[in-house]
C-alpha angles and dihedrals in degrees: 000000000000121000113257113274120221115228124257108275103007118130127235114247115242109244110242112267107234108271106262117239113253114261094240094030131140084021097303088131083054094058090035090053086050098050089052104054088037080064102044100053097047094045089054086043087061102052097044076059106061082043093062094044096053087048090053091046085045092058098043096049082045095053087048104052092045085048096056087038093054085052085047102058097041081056091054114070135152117264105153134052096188112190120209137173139090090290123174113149095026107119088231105187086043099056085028090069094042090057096050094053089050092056111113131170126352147312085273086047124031117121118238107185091068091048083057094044095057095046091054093058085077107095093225101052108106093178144345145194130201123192149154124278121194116270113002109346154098129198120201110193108202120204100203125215118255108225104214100171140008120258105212121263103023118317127100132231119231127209087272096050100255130141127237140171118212118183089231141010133174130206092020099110087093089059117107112259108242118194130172138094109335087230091062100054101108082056106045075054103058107036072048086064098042097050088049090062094057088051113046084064084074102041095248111118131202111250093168135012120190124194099207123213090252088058096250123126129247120194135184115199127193106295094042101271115152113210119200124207143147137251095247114081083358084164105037087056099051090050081054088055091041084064097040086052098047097044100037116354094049102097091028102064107107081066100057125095099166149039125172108188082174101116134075105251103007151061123218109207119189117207131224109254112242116267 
């Protein structure tokens, strides 16, 4: 018998392809799932590990360096207050021996705020800086106050018009004598400074200036002579008396006692009275 034809245009039919066998078939997802969190958490452990190692290493290094620290500081102490600074009126030994007894703790820890605290008690002391020096030492550097007039009865007056009261000061009698209110005394200072402008031109100089209570000044020059003016045009009127002096008063000085500059358009002069 002959073999089946196929009939004229008809296509062959592909044989099946054997069926594949599922990825995760036969429990290999389940091996696969195993493998995977087996990883995981050995790989986290591993890594909580070298965290808690550093931390260890950390603390340790830590302990060590605050112990060495600790034995470094109570090595340190202060042995030496050392004062600098262009001093001439300071009473040194004095405020020497206050600083050492004020000297607490270390190198690391001394306080030196206090240090500075105590330094500035000292009436002549303007401005000071403390500070650390390299092993055992602090240096306090010490700005003094420059006295540039009395204050009656017995203060100073330093460059910025304040009052203050040293125990002791040398080479100040020279200075020119300042009174008034205390609180004033910035400005008794500097209407002082102005009215001994005016005068110098004229060669008379300013050896006491009073501030009265009725707000009125009161001068003595060189030779003794008071001169007596208000508080309104201070300075107008004693440009008036600068004239007067060099045209008339000039070679008669010694002779005066008086002058009161206190009137509108005129000066009263009182005379010394003969022998």
């Amino acid at each position: 018998m002959s073999a089946a034809r196929r009939p004229i245009g008809a296509v062959p039919r592909p044989k099946p392809k054997p069926a594949r066998e599922p990825l995760l078939a036969n429990g290999r997802w389940r091996q696969l799932l195993s493998w995977k969190l087996n990883f995981s958490f050995s790989a986290g452990l591993g890594q909580k590990l070298v965290v808690l190692v550093s931390l260890i290493a950390i603390a340790v290094v830590l302990v060590a360096v605050s112990t060495v620290w600790r034995d470094w500081q109570l090595k340190t102490p202060i042995s030496h207050v050392n004062i600098t600074g262009d001093l001439h009126q300071l009473e040194r030994n004095d405020l020497q021996t206050a600083l050492e007894r004020q000297v607490r703790g270390t190198f690391f820890t001394v306080n030196l705020a206090a240090l500075q605290s105590t330094a500035k008690r000292y009436p002549w002391v303007a401005d000071v800086r403390a500070s650390r020096h390299w092993p055992n030492s602090v240096r306090i550097n010490i700005r003094e106050k420059q006295a540039v007039a009395r204050w009656q009865p017995s203060g100073l007056v330093s460059g910025d018009g304040s009052v203050f009261r040293p125990r002791s000061a040398t080479g100040v009698s020279d200075l020119p004598l300042l009174s008034g209110p205390r609180s004033q005394s910035q400005f008794v200072l500097q209407r002082y400074e102005k009215m001994a402008a005016v005068l110098a031109r004229v060669g008379l100089r300013i050896e006491a200036l009073a501030l009265t209570d009725r707000m009125s000044w009161e001068l003595t020059l060189n030779d003794g002579v008071k001169v007596l003016v208000d508080g309104q045009d201070t300075l107008a009127k004693l440009e008036r008396f600068t004239v007067l002096y060099e045209r008339q008063l000039a070679g008669e000085i010694t002779s005066i006692a008086r002058v009161d500059l206190r009137y509108r358009n005129g000066v009263a002069i009182g005379w010394r009275q003969a022998g």
